[in-house]
Coordinates of N, CA and C in Angstrom, one line a residue:
R734 N -14.1 25.4 8.1 CA -15.3 25.7 8.1 C -16.3 24.7 7.8
L735 N -17.5 24.2 8.7 CA -18.1 23.3 8.2 C -19.5 24.0 7.4
S736 N -20.1 23.2 6.4 CA -21.5 23.5 6.1 C -22.3 23.3 7.0
P737 N -23.8 23.9 6.6 CA -24.7 23.8 7.9 C -25.2 22.4 8.1
G738 N -25.3 21.6 6.7 CA -25.6 20.2 7.0 C -24.4 19.0 7.6
S739 N -23.2 19.4 8.1 CA -22.4 18.8 8.5 C -22.0 19.1 10.0
R740 N -22.7 20.2 10.3 CA -22.9 20.3 12.0 C -23.7 19.9 12.6
S741 N -22.7 19.3 13.9 CA -23.9 18.5 14.8 C -23.7 19.4 16.2
P742 N -24.8 19.0 17.2 CA -24.9 19.8 18.5 C -23.5 19.6 19.1
P743 N -22.8 20.2 19.8 CA -21.6 20.0 20.8 C -21.5 19.0 21.6
P744 N -21.0 18.4 22.1 CA -21.0 17.2 23.2 C -21.4 17.7 24.4
P745 N -21.8 16.9 25.3 CA -22.4 17.5 26.6 C -21.1 17.5 27.5
G746 N -20.9 18.1 28.9 CA -19.7 18.8 29.6 C -19.2 19.8 29.1
P747 N -17.8 20.2 29.9 CA -17.2 21.2 29.5 C -16.6 21.2 28.3
R748 N -16.3 22.5 27.8 CA -16.2 22.7 26.5 C -14.5 22.4 26.4
R749 N -14.7 21.9 25.1 CA -12.9 21.0 24.9 C -12.2 21.8 23.7
Q750 N -10.9 21.7 23.7 CA -10.2 22.3 22.6 C -9.1 21.3 22.4
A751 N -8.5 21.3 21.4 CA -7.9 20.3 20.8 C -6.8 20.8 19.9
S752 N -5.4 20.4 20.1 CA -4.3 20.9 18.7 C -3.7 19.5 18.7
W753 N -3.0 19.6 17.3 CA -1.9 18.4 17.4 C -0.3 19.1 17.3
I754 N -0.3 20.4 17.8 CA 0.8 20.9 18.1 C 1.4 20.9 19.5
H755 N 2.3 20.1 19.4 CA 3.0 20.1 21.1 C 4.2 21.1 21.3
R756 N 3.7 22.1 22.3 CA 4.5 23.0 22.5 C 4.7 23.2 23.9
R757 N 5.0 23.9 24.7 CA 5.5 24.1 26.1 C 3.8 24.5 26.7
L758 N 3.4 25.6 25.8 CA 2.3 26.2 26.3 C 1.2 25.4 26.4
D759 N 1.0 24.5 25.4 CA -0.4 23.7 25.0 C -1.3 23.6 26.2
R760 N -0.5 23.0 27.3 CA -1.5 22.5 28.4 C -2.1 23.4 29.3
H761 N -1.9 24.9 28.9 CA -2.6 26.1 29.5 C -3.9 26.8 28.8
L762 N -3.6 25.7 27.3 CA -4.1 26.4 26.2 C -5.3 25.4 25.7
Y763 N -4.9 24.2 25.7 CA -5.9 23.4 25.3 C -6.3 22.2 26.5
T764 N -7.3 21.6 26.0 CA -8.0 20.4 27.1 C -7.1 19.1 26.9
R765 N -6.4 19.2 25.5 CA -5.9 17.8 25.1 C -5.1 17.9 23.8
T766 N -4.2 17.3 23.5 CA -3.6 17.2 22.4 C -3.7 15.7 21.7
V767 N -3.6 16.0 20.3 CA -4.0 14.7 19.5 C -2.7 14.9 18.4
S768 N -2.2 13.6 18.2 CA -1.2 13.1 17.2 C -2.0 12.2 16.2
P769 N -2.1 13.1 15.0 CA -2.8 12.0 13.8 C -1.5 11.1 13.2
P770 N -2.5 10.4 12.9 CA -1.5 9.3 11.9 C -0.4 9.8 10.9
V771 N 0.8 9.0 11.1 CA 1.7 9.5 10.1 C 1.1 9.7 8.8
Q772 N 0.1 9.0 8.4 CA -0.3 8.9 7.0 C -1.0 10.1 6.4
L773 N -1.6 10.9 7.3 CA -2.4 11.8 6.9 C -1.1 13.3 7.3
A774 N -0.9 13.4 6.1 CA 0.8 14.2 5.8 C 0.2 15.6 5.6
L775 N -1.3 15.4 5.1 CA -1.8 17.0 4.5 C -2.6 17.8 5.5
T776 N -2.7 19.0 5.5 CA -3.6 19.8 6.5 C -4.9 19.3 6.0
R777 N -5.5 19.2 5.1 CA -6.8 19.3 4.7 C -7.1 17.9 5.1
D778 N -6.3 16.7 5.5 CA -6.6 15.7 6.1 C -6.6 15.4 7.4
R779 N -5.4 16.4 8.1 CA -5.4 16.8 9.4 C -6.3 17.2 10.4
I780 N -7.0 18.1 10.0 CA -8.1 19.2 10.2 C -9.7 18.5 10.4
P781 N -10.0 17.8 9.2 CA -11.2 16.6 9.6 C -10.8 16.0 10.9
Y782 N -9.4 15.2 10.9 CA -9.0 14.3 12.2 C -9.1 15.0 13.2
L783 N -8.7 16.0 13.7 CA -8.9 16.7 14.6 C -10.3 17.2 15.0
V784 N -11.2 17.6 14.1 CA -12.7 17.6 14.5 C -13.3 16.5 14.9
G785 N -12.6 15.2 14.1 CA -13.6 14.3 14.4 C -13.2 13.4 16.0
R786 N -11.9 13.9 16.5 CA -11.8 13.6 17.5 C -12.5 14.3 18.7
L787 N -12.8 15.6 18.4 CA -13.9 16.4 19.5 C -15.0 15.8 19.5
G788 N -15.5 14.9 18.6 CA -16.9 14.3 18.5 C -17.7 15.6 17.7
S789 N -17.4 16.4 16.7 CA -18.2 17.0 16.3 C -18.5 16.6 14.5
L790 N -17.4 15.7 14.2 CA -17.8 15.3 12.9 C -17.5 14.0 12.7
K791 N -17.7 13.2 11.9 CA -17.3 11.6 11.8 C -17.0 11.5 10.4
L792 N -15.6 11.8 10.1 CA -15.3 11.3 8.9 C -14.4 10.4 8.9
P793 N -14.6 9.6 7.7 CA -13.5 8.3 7.1 C -11.8 9.0 7.7
H794 N -11.1 8.4 8.1 CA -9.7 9.0 8.7 C -8.2 8.9 7.7
L795 N -8.9 7.4 6.8 CA -7.7 7.5 6.2 C -8.3 7.5 4.6
P796 N -7.2 7.8 3.7 CA -7.7 7.9 2.3 C -8.2 6.4 1.6
R797 N -9.2 6.4 0.7 CA -9.9 5.6 0.2 C -10.6 6.2 -1.4
L798 N -9.9 5.0 -2.4 CA -10.4 5.0 -3.5 C -11.7 4.4 -3.6
S799 N -12.4 4.8 -4.6 CA -13.9 4.1 -4.9 C -13.3 2.9 -6.1
V800 N -14.0 1.9 -5.8 CA -14.1 0.8 -7.2 C -15.3 0.7 -7.6
G801 N -15.7 1.3 -8.6 CA -16.8 1.1 -9.6 C -17.2 -0.2 -10.3
S802 N -18.5 -0.3 -10.7 CA -18.8 -1.6 -11.2 C -18.1 -1.6 -12.6
P803 N -17.6 -0.4 -13.3 CA -16.9 -0.4 -14.6 C -15.8 -0.8 -14.4
D804 N -15.2 -0.6 -13.1 CA -13.7 -1.0 -13.1 C -13.6 -2.5 -12.7
L805 N -14.8 -2.8 -11.8 CA -14.5 -4.4 -11.6 C -14.9 -5.2 -13.1
E806 N -15.8 -4.7 -13.7 CA -16.1 -5.2 -14.7 C -14.8 -5.8 -15.8
A807 N -14.0 -4.6 -15.8 CA -12.8 -4.4 -16.7 C -11.8 -5.2 -16.0
A808 N -12.0 -5.7 -14.8 CA -10.8 -6.3 -13.6 C -11.3 -7.4 -14.2
R809 N -12.2 -7.7 -14.3 CA -12.6 -9.2 -14.3 C -12.5 -10.0 -15.8
R810 N -12.4 -9.0 -17.1 CA -12.1 -9.2 -18.5 C -10.9 -9.4 -18.2
L811 N -9.7 -9.0 -17.7 CA -8.3 -9.2 -17.5 C -8.5 -10.5 -16.6
L812 N -8.8 -10.9 -15.4 CA -8.8 -11.8 -15.1 C -9.0 -13.2 -15.5
S813 N -10.2 -13.0 -16.4 CA -10.6 -14.2 -17.2 C -9.8 -14.4 -18.3
E814 N -8.8 -13.4 -19.0 CA -7.9 -13.8 -20.3 C -6.7 -14.4 -19.8
E815 N -6.4 -14.2 -18.3 CA -5.0 -14.7 -17.7 C -5.7 -16.1 -17.3
G816 N -7.0 -16.5 -17.1 CA -6.8 -17.7 -15.9 C -6.8 -17.5 -14.8
L817 N -7.3 -16.4 -14.0 CA -7.0 -16.2 -12.8 C -8.3 -15.8 -12.0
L818 N -8.2 -16.1 -10.6 CA -10.1 -16.2 -9.9 C -9.5 -14.9 -8.7
E819 N -10.7 -14.5 -8.7 CA -10.9 -13.5 -7.5 C -9.7 -14.2 -6.3
G820 N -9.5 -13.5 -5.7 CA -8.8 -13.8 -4.2 C -8.1 -14.5 -4.0
R821 N -7.3 -15.1 -5.0 CA -6.6 -16.1 -5.8 C -5.2 -15.9 -5.8
Y822 N -4.9 -14.8 -6.5 CA -3.6 -14.2 -6.5 C -2.8 -13.0 -5.8
W823 N -1.8 -13.0 -5.6 CA -0.9 -11.8 -5.4 C -0.7 -10.9 -6.6
I824 N -0.8 -9.7 -6.2 CA -0.1 -8.9 -7.2 C 1.6 -8.0 -6.8
F825 N 2.2 -8.2 -7.8 CA 3.8 -7.9 -7.7 C 3.8 -6.9 -8.2
F826 N 4.5 -5.4 -7.5 CA 5.0 -4.5 -8.2 C 6.4 -4.3 -8.0
C827 N 7.5 -5.0 -9.0 CA 8.6 -4.9 -8.9 C 9.6 -3.9 -9.4
G828 N 8.8 -2.8 -9.7 CA 9.6 -1.6 -10.3 C 9.2 -0.5 -9.1
S829 N 9.6 0.8 -9.3 CA 9.5 2.0 -8.5 C 9.6 3.0 -9.0
G830 N 10.4 3.1 -10.5 CA 10.7 4.3 -10.9 C 12.2 4.9 -10.4
A831 N 13.0 4.1 -9.6 CA 14.5 4.6 -9.0 C 14.9 3.0 -8.7
R832 N 15.9 2.7 -9.4 CA 16.7 1.3 -9.1 C 17.1 1.3 -7.3
T833 N 17.5 2.1 -6.9 CA 17.7 2.0 -5.4 C 16.5 1.7 -4.6
K834 N 15.5 1.7 -5.0 CA 14.3 1.6 -4.1 C 13.7 0.1 -4.6
N835 N 14.3 -0.6 -5.6 CA 13.9 -1.9 -6.2 C 14.5 -3.2 -5.2
W836 N 13.8 -4.0 -4.8 CA 14.2 -5.2 -4.1 C 14.4 -6.2 -5.2
P837 N 16.1 -7.0 -4.7 CA 16.3 -7.7 -6.1 C 15.0 -8.7 -6.5
A838 N 15.5 -9.0 -8.0 CA 14.4 -9.6 -8.8 C 14.7 -11.0 -8.0
D839 N 15.4 -11.6 -7.9 CA 15.2 -13.2 -7.5 C 14.7 -13.4 -6.1
R840 N 14.5 -12.0 -5.5 CA 13.8 -12.3 -4.0 C 12.4 -12.3 -4.3
F841 N 12.0 -11.4 -5.0 CA 10.5 -11.6 -5.7 C 10.1 -13.1 -6.3
A842 N 11.0 -13.6 -7.0 CA 11.0 -14.9 -7.5 C 10.9 -15.9 -6.9
E843 N 11.6 -15.7 -5.4 CA 11.4 -16.8 -4.4 C 10.1 -16.6 -3.9
I844 N 9.7 -15.4 -3.6 CA 8.4 -15.3 -3.2 C 6.9 -16.0 -3.8
A845 N 7.7 -15.5 -4.8 CA 6.4 -16.2 -6.6 C 6.4 -17.4 -6.1
R846 N 7.6 -18.2 -6.1 CA 7.3 -19.7 -6.1 C 6.9 -20.5 -4.5
R847 N 7.1 -19.4 -3.7 CA 6.3 -19.8 -2.3 C 4.8 -19.7 -2.3
L848 N 4.4 -18.4 -2.6 CA 3.0 -18.2 -3.6 C 2.1 -19.6 -4.1
L849 N 3.1 -19.9 -5.2 CA 2.8 -21.0 -6.1 C 2.4 -22.4 -5.3
E850 N 3.2 -22.4 -4.3 CA 3.1 -23.7 -3.9 C 2.0 -23.9 -3.0
E851 N 1.4 -22.5 -2.6 CA 0.0 -22.6 -1.8 C -1.0 -22.6 -2.7
G852 N -0.7 -22.5 -3.9 CA -1.7 -22.7 -4.5 C -2.0 -21.4 -5.2
L853 N -1.2 -20.3 -4.9 CA -2.0 -18.9 -5.2 C -1.2 -18.6 -6.7
H854 N -1.4 -17.6 -7.4 CA -0.9 -16.8 -8.4 C -0.2 -16.0 -8.6
V855 N 0.4 -15.3 -9.1 CA 1.1 -14.0 -9.0 C 1.0 -13.1 -10.6
L856 N 0.3 -11.9 -10.4 CA 0.1 -11.0 -11.3 C 1.2 -10.0 -11.2
C857 N 2.1 -9.9 -12.1 CA 3.2 -8.9 -12.2 C 2.9 -7.6 -12.8
L858 N 2.8 -6.2 -12.1 CA 2.2 -5.3 -13.1 C 3.3 -4.2 -13.0
G859 N 3.5 -3.3 -13.8 CA 4.1 -2.2 -14.0 C 3.7 -1.3 -15.0
G860 N 4.3 -0.2 -14.8 CA 4.3 0.7 -16.2 C 5.4 0.7 -16.7
R861 N 5.6 1.8 -17.7 CA 6.7 2.1 -18.8 C 8.1 1.9 -18.1
A862 N 8.4 2.7 -16.7 CA 9.5 2.7 -16.3 C 9.8 1.8 -15.7
D863 N 9.0 0.6 -15.4 CA 9.3 -0.7 -15.0 C 9.3 -1.8 -15.7
R864 N 9.7 -2.0 -16.9 CA 9.8 -2.8 -17.8 C 11.3 -3.5 -17.5
E865 N 12.1 -2.8 -17.0 CA 13.2 -3.8 -16.9 C 13.0 -4.4 -15.4
A866 N 12.6 -3.9 -14.1 CA 12.3 -4.5 -13.4 C 11.6 -6.1 -13.6
Q867 N 10.4 -5.6 -14.6 CA 9.4 -6.8 -14.8 C 10.3 -7.8 -15.4
E868 N 11.2 -7.6 -16.4 CA 11.6 -8.3 -17.1 C 13.0 -9.1 -16.1
A869 N 13.4 -8.3 -15.1 CA 14.2 -8.9 -14.2 C 13.8 -10.4 -13.5
F870 N 12.6 -10.0 -13.0 CA 11.6 -10.8 -12.4 C 11.3 -12.1 -13.5
G871 N 10.9 -11.7 -14.4 CA 10.5 -12.7 -15.5 C 11.9 -14.0 -15.6
A872 N 12.9 -13.1 -15.4 CA 14.0 -14.3 -15.9 C 14.4 -14.8 -14.8
A873 N 14.0 -14.5 -13.6 CA 14.5 -14.7 -12.7 C 13.4 -16.1 -12.0
V874 N 12.4 -16.0 -12.4 CA 11.2 -16.7 -12.0 C 10.6 -17.9 -13.2
G875 N 10.7 -17.3 -14.2 CA 10.2 -18.1 -16.1 C 8.9 -17.4 -15.8
T876 N 8.9 -16.6 -16.9 CA 7.8 -16.1 -17.4 C 6.8 -17.0 -18.1
T877 N 7.0 -18.4 -18.5 CA 6.2 -19.2 -19.2 C 5.7 -20.2 -17.7
R878 N 6.4 -20.2 -16.8 CA 6.0 -21.0 -15.5 C 4.6 -20.9 -15.4
P879 N 3.7 -22.0 -15.1 CA 2.1 -21.7 -14.9 C 1.8 -21.0 -13.6
G880 N 0.9 -20.2 -13.4 CA 0.9 -19.5 -12.3 C 1.5 -18.0 -12.1
I881 N 2.5 -17.6 -13.3 CA 3.0 -16.2 -13.3 C 2.5 -15.4 -14.6
H882 N 2.1 -14.5 -14.0 CA 1.3 -13.5 -15.3 C 1.8 -12.2 -15.3
T883 N 2.4 -11.2 -16.2 CA 2.7 -10.4 -16.4 C 1.7 -9.3 -17.5
R884 N 1.4 -8.2 -17.0 CA 0.7 -6.9 -17.3 C 1.4 -5.6 -17.4
N885 N 1.4 -4.8 -18.3 CA 1.9 -3.4 -18.2 C 0.4 -2.4 -18.9
E886 N 1.0 -1.4 -18.0 CA 0.4 0.2 -18.6 C -1.1 -0.4 -18.2
L887 N -1.8 -0.9 -17.3 CA -3.1 -0.7 -17.2 C -4.0 0.5 -16.9
P888 N -5.2 0.4 -17.7 CA -6.0 1.9 -17.4 C -6.0 1.9 -15.8
W889 N -6.5 3.1 -15.8 CA -6.5 3.6 -14.2 C -7.7 2.4 -13.5
G890 N -9.2 2.5 -14.0 CA -9.9 2.1 -14.0 C -9.4 0.5 -13.7
T891 N -8.8 -0.3 -14.8 CA -8.5 -1.7 -14.5 C -7.8 -1.7 -13.4
L892 N -6.9 -1.2 -13.1 CA -6.1 -1.2 -12.2 C -6.4 -1.3 -10.7
K893 N -7.2 -0.4 -10.5 CA -8.1 -0.3 -9.3 C -8.8 -1.3 -8.9
G894 N -9.5 -2.0 -10.0 CA -10.3 -3.2 -10.0 C -9.4 -4.6 -9.6
V895 N -8.3 -5.1 -10.4 CA -7.4 -6.0 -9.9 C -6.8 -5.9 -8.7
C896 N -6.1 -4.5 -8.4 CA -5.9 -4.2 -6.9 C -7.1 -4.9 -6.1
R897 N -8.3 -4.5 -6.4 CA -9.3 -5.0 -5.3 C -9.8 -6.2 -5.0
L898 N -9.5 -6.7 -6.1 CA -9.7 -8.4 -6.3 C -8.7 -9.3 -6.1
A899 N -7.4 -8.5 -5.5 CA -6.4 -9.8 -5.0 C -6.4 -10.0 -3.7
R900 N -5.4 -11.0 -3.6 CA -5.6 -11.5 -2.2 C -4.7 -10.3 -1.3
G901 N -3.5 -10.0 -1.7 CA -2.5 -9.2 -1.5 C -1.6 -8.6 -2.2
I902 N -0.9 -7.5 -1.7 CA 0.2 -7.2 -3.1 C 1.5 -6.9 -2.0
L903 N 2.5 -7.2 -2.8 CA 4.1 -6.8 -2.6 C 4.3 -5.8 -3.4
S904 N 4.9 -5.0 -2.4 CA 5.3 -4.0 -3.5 C 6.7 -3.1 -2.7
N905 N 7.3 -2.5 -3.9 CA 8.7 -1.9 -3.2 C 7.6 -0.3 -2.7
D906 N 8.4 0.3 -2.7 CA 8.0 1.7 -2.0 C 7.5 2.3 -3.2
S907 N 6.3 2.5 -3.8 CA 6.3 3.2 -4.7 C 4.7 3.7 -4.8
G908 N 4.1 4.5 -5.6 CA 2.7 4.9 -5.9 C 1.9 3.6 -5.9
P909 N 1.9 2.6 -6.6 CA 1.0 1.3 -6.6 C 0.9 1.1 -5.0
A910 N 1.9 0.8 -4.5 CA 1.6 0.3 -2.9 C 0.7 1.0 -1.9
H911 N 0.6 2.7 -2.5 CA -0.6 3.5 -1.8 C -2.1 3.1 -2.5
L912 N -1.7 2.7 -3.9 CA -3.4 2.9 -4.6 C -4.1 1.2 -4.2
A913 N -3.1 0.5 -3.6 CA -3.5 -1.0 -3.0 C -3.9 -0.6 -1.8
Q914 N -3.7 0.3 -0.9 CA -4.1 0.2 0.3 C -5.3 1.3 -0.1
A915 N -5.3 1.9 -0.6 CA -6.7 2.9 -0.8 C -7.8 2.2 -1.4
V916 N -7.4 1.1 -1.9 CA -8.7 0.2 -2.5 C -9.1 -0.8 -1.6
G917 N -8.3 -1.0 -0.6 CA -9.1 -1.8 0.9 C -8.2 -2.8 0.6
T918 N -7.3 -3.3 -0.2 CA -6.2 -4.7 -0.4 C -4.9 -4.3 0.9
P919 N -4.8 -5.5 1.5 CA -3.5 -5.0 2.5 C -2.1 -5.6 1.4
S920 N -1.1 -4.7 2.1 CA 0.1 -4.5 1.2 C 1.3 -5.0 2.2
V921 N 2.2 -5.6 1.8 CA 3.6 -5.4 2.3 C 4.6 -4.8 1.5
V922 N 5.1 -3.6 1.8 CA 5.9 -2.9 1.5 C 7.2 -2.7 1.8
L923 N 8.5 -2.3 0.9 CA 9.7 -3.0 1.1 C 10.3 -1.6 0.8
F924 N 10.9 -1.2 2.2 CA 11.4 0.2 2.3 C 13.0 0.0 2.0
G925 N 13.4 0.9 1.5 CA 15.1 1.1 1.4 C 15.3 2.3 1.8
P926 N 15.8 3.2 0.7 CA 16.2 4.5 0.7 C 14.9 5.5 1.3
G927 N 13.6 5.1 1.1 CA 12.7 5.9 1.3 C 12.1 5.9 2.6
D928 N 11.4 6.6 3.0 CA 11.0 7.2 4.6 C 9.5 6.4 4.9
H929 N 9.9 5.4 5.6 CA 9.2 4.3 5.9 C 8.3 4.8 7.3
V930 N 8.6 6.1 7.9 CA 7.7 6.4 8.7 C 6.5 7.2 8.2
S931 N 7.0 8.1 7.3 CA 5.8 9.0 6.9 C 5.2 8.4 5.8
Y932 N 5.8 7.4 5.1 CA 4.7 6.3 4.3 C 4.5 4.9 4.5
A933 N 4.7 4.4 5.6 CA 4.5 3.0 5.9 C 2.9 2.9 5.8
P934 N 2.6 1.4 5.1 CA 1.3 1.3 4.9 C 0.5 1.5 5.9
F935 N -0.8 2.0 5.8 CA -1.6 1.8 6.6 C -2.6 0.8 7.0
L936 N -2.7 -0.2 5.6 CA -3.2 -1.5 5.4 C -2.2 -2.4 5.5
G937 N -1.6 -3.2 6.0 CA -0.4 -4.1 5.7 C 0.3 -4.1 6.7
T938 N 1.7 -4.0 6.3 CA 3.1 -3.8 6.9 C 4.0 -3.6 6.1
F939 N 5.1 -3.2 6.6 CA 6.4 -3.3 5.9 C 7.5 -3.9 6.5
V940 N 8.5 -4.0 5.6 CA 9.7 -4.5 5.5 C 11.1 -3.8 5.6
K941 N 11.9 -3.7 6.5 CA 13.2 -2.7 5.9 C 14.3 -3.4 6.6
A942 N 15.4 -3.0 6.4 CA 16.7 -3.7 7.0 C 17.0 -2.7 8.1
D943 N 17.5 -2.6 9.2 CA 18.1 -2.2 10.2 C 19.5 -1.3 10.3
L944 N 19.3 -0.3 9.2 CA 20.6 0.2 8.8 C 20.4 1.7 9.2
A945 N 21.7 2.2 9.7 CA 21.7 3.9 10.4 C 21.8 4.7 9.7
C946 N 21.9 4.3 7.9 CA 21.9 5.3 7.0 C 20.2 5.4 6.6
Q947 N 19.2 4.9 6.7 CA 18.0 4.9 6.6 C 17.2 5.9 7.3
P948 N 16.3 6.4 7.0 CA 15.8 6.6 5.3 C 17.0 8.0 4.7
C949 N 17.8 7.7 3.8 CA 18.8 8.5 3.1 C 18.0 9.0 2.2
Q950 N 16.9 8.6 1.3 CA 16.1 9.7 0.6 C 16.9 10.0 -0.9
S951 N 17.8 9.1 -1.1 CA 18.6 8.7 -2.1 C 17.9 7.9 -3.4
F952 N 17.7 8.7 -4.7 CA 16.6 7.8 -5.3 C 17.5 8.0 -6.6
A953 N 18.8 8.5 -6.6 CA 19.1 9.0 -7.7 C 20.6 8.3 -8.0
G954 N 20.5 7.1 -7.5 CA 21.6 5.9 -7.5 C 22.6 6.4 -7.1
L955 N 22.9 7.2 -5.9 CA 24.0 7.7 -5.4 C 24.8 6.6 -4.7
C956 N 24.1 5.8 -3.9 CA 24.6 4.5 -2.5 C 25.4 3.7 -4.0
P957 N 26.5 3.4 -3.3 CA 27.4 2.7 -3.8 C 27.0 1.3 -4.1
D958 N 26.2 0.3 -3.0 CA 25.9 -0.9 -3.2 C 24.3 -1.1 -2.6
N959 N 23.8 -0.3 -2.2 CA 22.1 -0.4 -2.1 C 22.0 -1.6 -1.0
Q960 N 23.0 -1.5 -0.1 CA 22.5 -2.8 0.7 C 21.2 -2.6 1.8
C961 N 20.6 -1.6 2.1 CA 19.6 -1.3 2.5 C 18.3 -2.3 2.0
M962 N 18.6 -2.4 0.6 CA 17.3 -3.4 -0.3 C 18.1 -4.8 -0.2
K963 N 19.2 -4.9 -0.4 CA 19.7 -6.3 -0.8 C 19.6 -6.9 0.6
L964 N 19.3 -6.3 2.0 CA 19.6 -6.9 3.2 C 18.3 -7.6 3.6
I965 N 17.2 -7.2 2.9 CA 15.8 -7.5 3.0 C 15.7 -9.1 2.4
S966 N 15.8 -9.9 3.7 CA 15.6 -11.6 2.9 C 14.3 -12.1 2.8
A967 N 13.9 -12.8 1.5 CA 12.9 -13.8 1.4 C 12.2 -14.0 2.8
D968 N 12.8 -14.7 3.4 CA 12.1 -15.2 4.5 C 11.5 -14.0 5.5
A969 N 12.1 -13.1 5.6 CA 11.9 -11.7 6.6 C 10.3 -11.5 6.0
V970 N 10.2 -11.3 4.3 CA 9.5 -11.1 3.7 C 7.9 -12.1 3.9
W971 N 8.3 -13.2 3.4 CA 7.6 -14.3 3.9 C 7.0 -14.3 5.2
E972 N 7.6 -14.2 6.0 CA 6.5 -14.1 7.2 C 5.7 -13.0 7.7
E973 N 5.9 -12.0 7.0 CA 5.1 -10.8 6.9 C 3.7 -11.1 6.4
I974 N 4.2 -11.8 4.9 CA 3.1 -12.4 4.1 C 2.0 -13.2 5.0
R975 N 2.8 -14.4 5.6 CA 1.7 -15.2 6.2 C 0.8 -14.7 7.5
R976 N 1.6 -13.3 7.7 CA 1.0 -12.5 8.7 C -0.1 -11.7 8.7
L977 N -0.4 -11.7 7.3 CA -1.8 -10.8 6.9 C -2.5 -11.7 7.0
P978 N -3.9 -11.1 7.3 CA -5.3 -11.9 7.2 C -5.9 -12.1 6.1
V979 N -6.1 -13.2 6.2 CA -7.1 -13.6 4.6 C -8.2 -12.8 5.0
P980 N -8.7 -12.0 3.9 CA -10.0 -11.5 3.6 C -10.8 -12.5 3.8
A981 N -11.9 -11.6 4.8 CA -13.2 -12.7 5.0 C -13.8 -13.0 4.0
S982 N -14.2 -12.2 2.8 CA -14.9 -12.2 2.0 C -14.3 -11.8 0.4
P983 N -13.1 -12.6 0.0 CA -12.2 -11.9 -0.9 C -12.7 -11.8 -2.4
V984 N -13.5 -12.5 -2.5 CA -14.3 -12.4 -3.7 C -15.8 -11.7 -3.7
L985 N -15.7 -10.6 -4.5 CA -16.7 -10.0 -4.6 C -17.9 -10.1 -5.8
P986 N -19.2 -9.8 -5.2 CA -20.2 -10.5 -6.4 C -20.0 -9.3 -7.7
P987 N -20.4 -10.4 -8.8 CA -20.2 -9.5 -10.0 C -21.0 -8.2 -9.8
G988 N -20.4 -7.0 -10.0 CA -21.1 -5.6 -9.7 C -20.9 -5.4 -8.9
G989 N -20.7 -5.6 -7.7 CA -20.3 -5.4 -6.3 C -19.3 -4.6 -5.8

């Protein structure tokens, strides 16, 4: 139901009806059918999308997280401590909460080395469950190497801010990958056992191996060799990183 303030006059022309359910009788009941983006998995998101396609309501169709001035100020303090410049670093999320979803640490390290050669830095972030993955990445790339930075368990606002100010984000299939897109930063997401159809990034791209068993949704370590993640090459990921557009204004004004 629309509130009085959100109503708008019906568009001119014949009355239109739409549905996102494709059934045999739909063509007799509706003037058109609509297929929402797979990212709109919830009914509360699909209904505004459907109404918007009828021309009655204009709403943003994809999720967004606001990043306020306090978030950016906290992020800039962290960047200053680490010696990082806005728009000149990539964020890595090497963990995911499930080992079967993690790309090998040596591949993350290879991408980090290539970014360093491009004059960019790498900020590896994670939570309590990601310590092992972060340590493996550090051992592979060398945590004392200039340009490599690691932080754990950032406050929510700071995390949003550093994601917003980053050039891009490389992540396993995990919650932080969705956060990165919601604040407006393009991402490259690595899919193995997870559902790349339902959770493909809407801002950026994804990489996966072409195996018949994908997506198995096995996050409990039941796969004997986890080939779906091991077969993703550093070259394939690097190619997608190079394809991402560079933000026109990666550096936000203070407080903006």
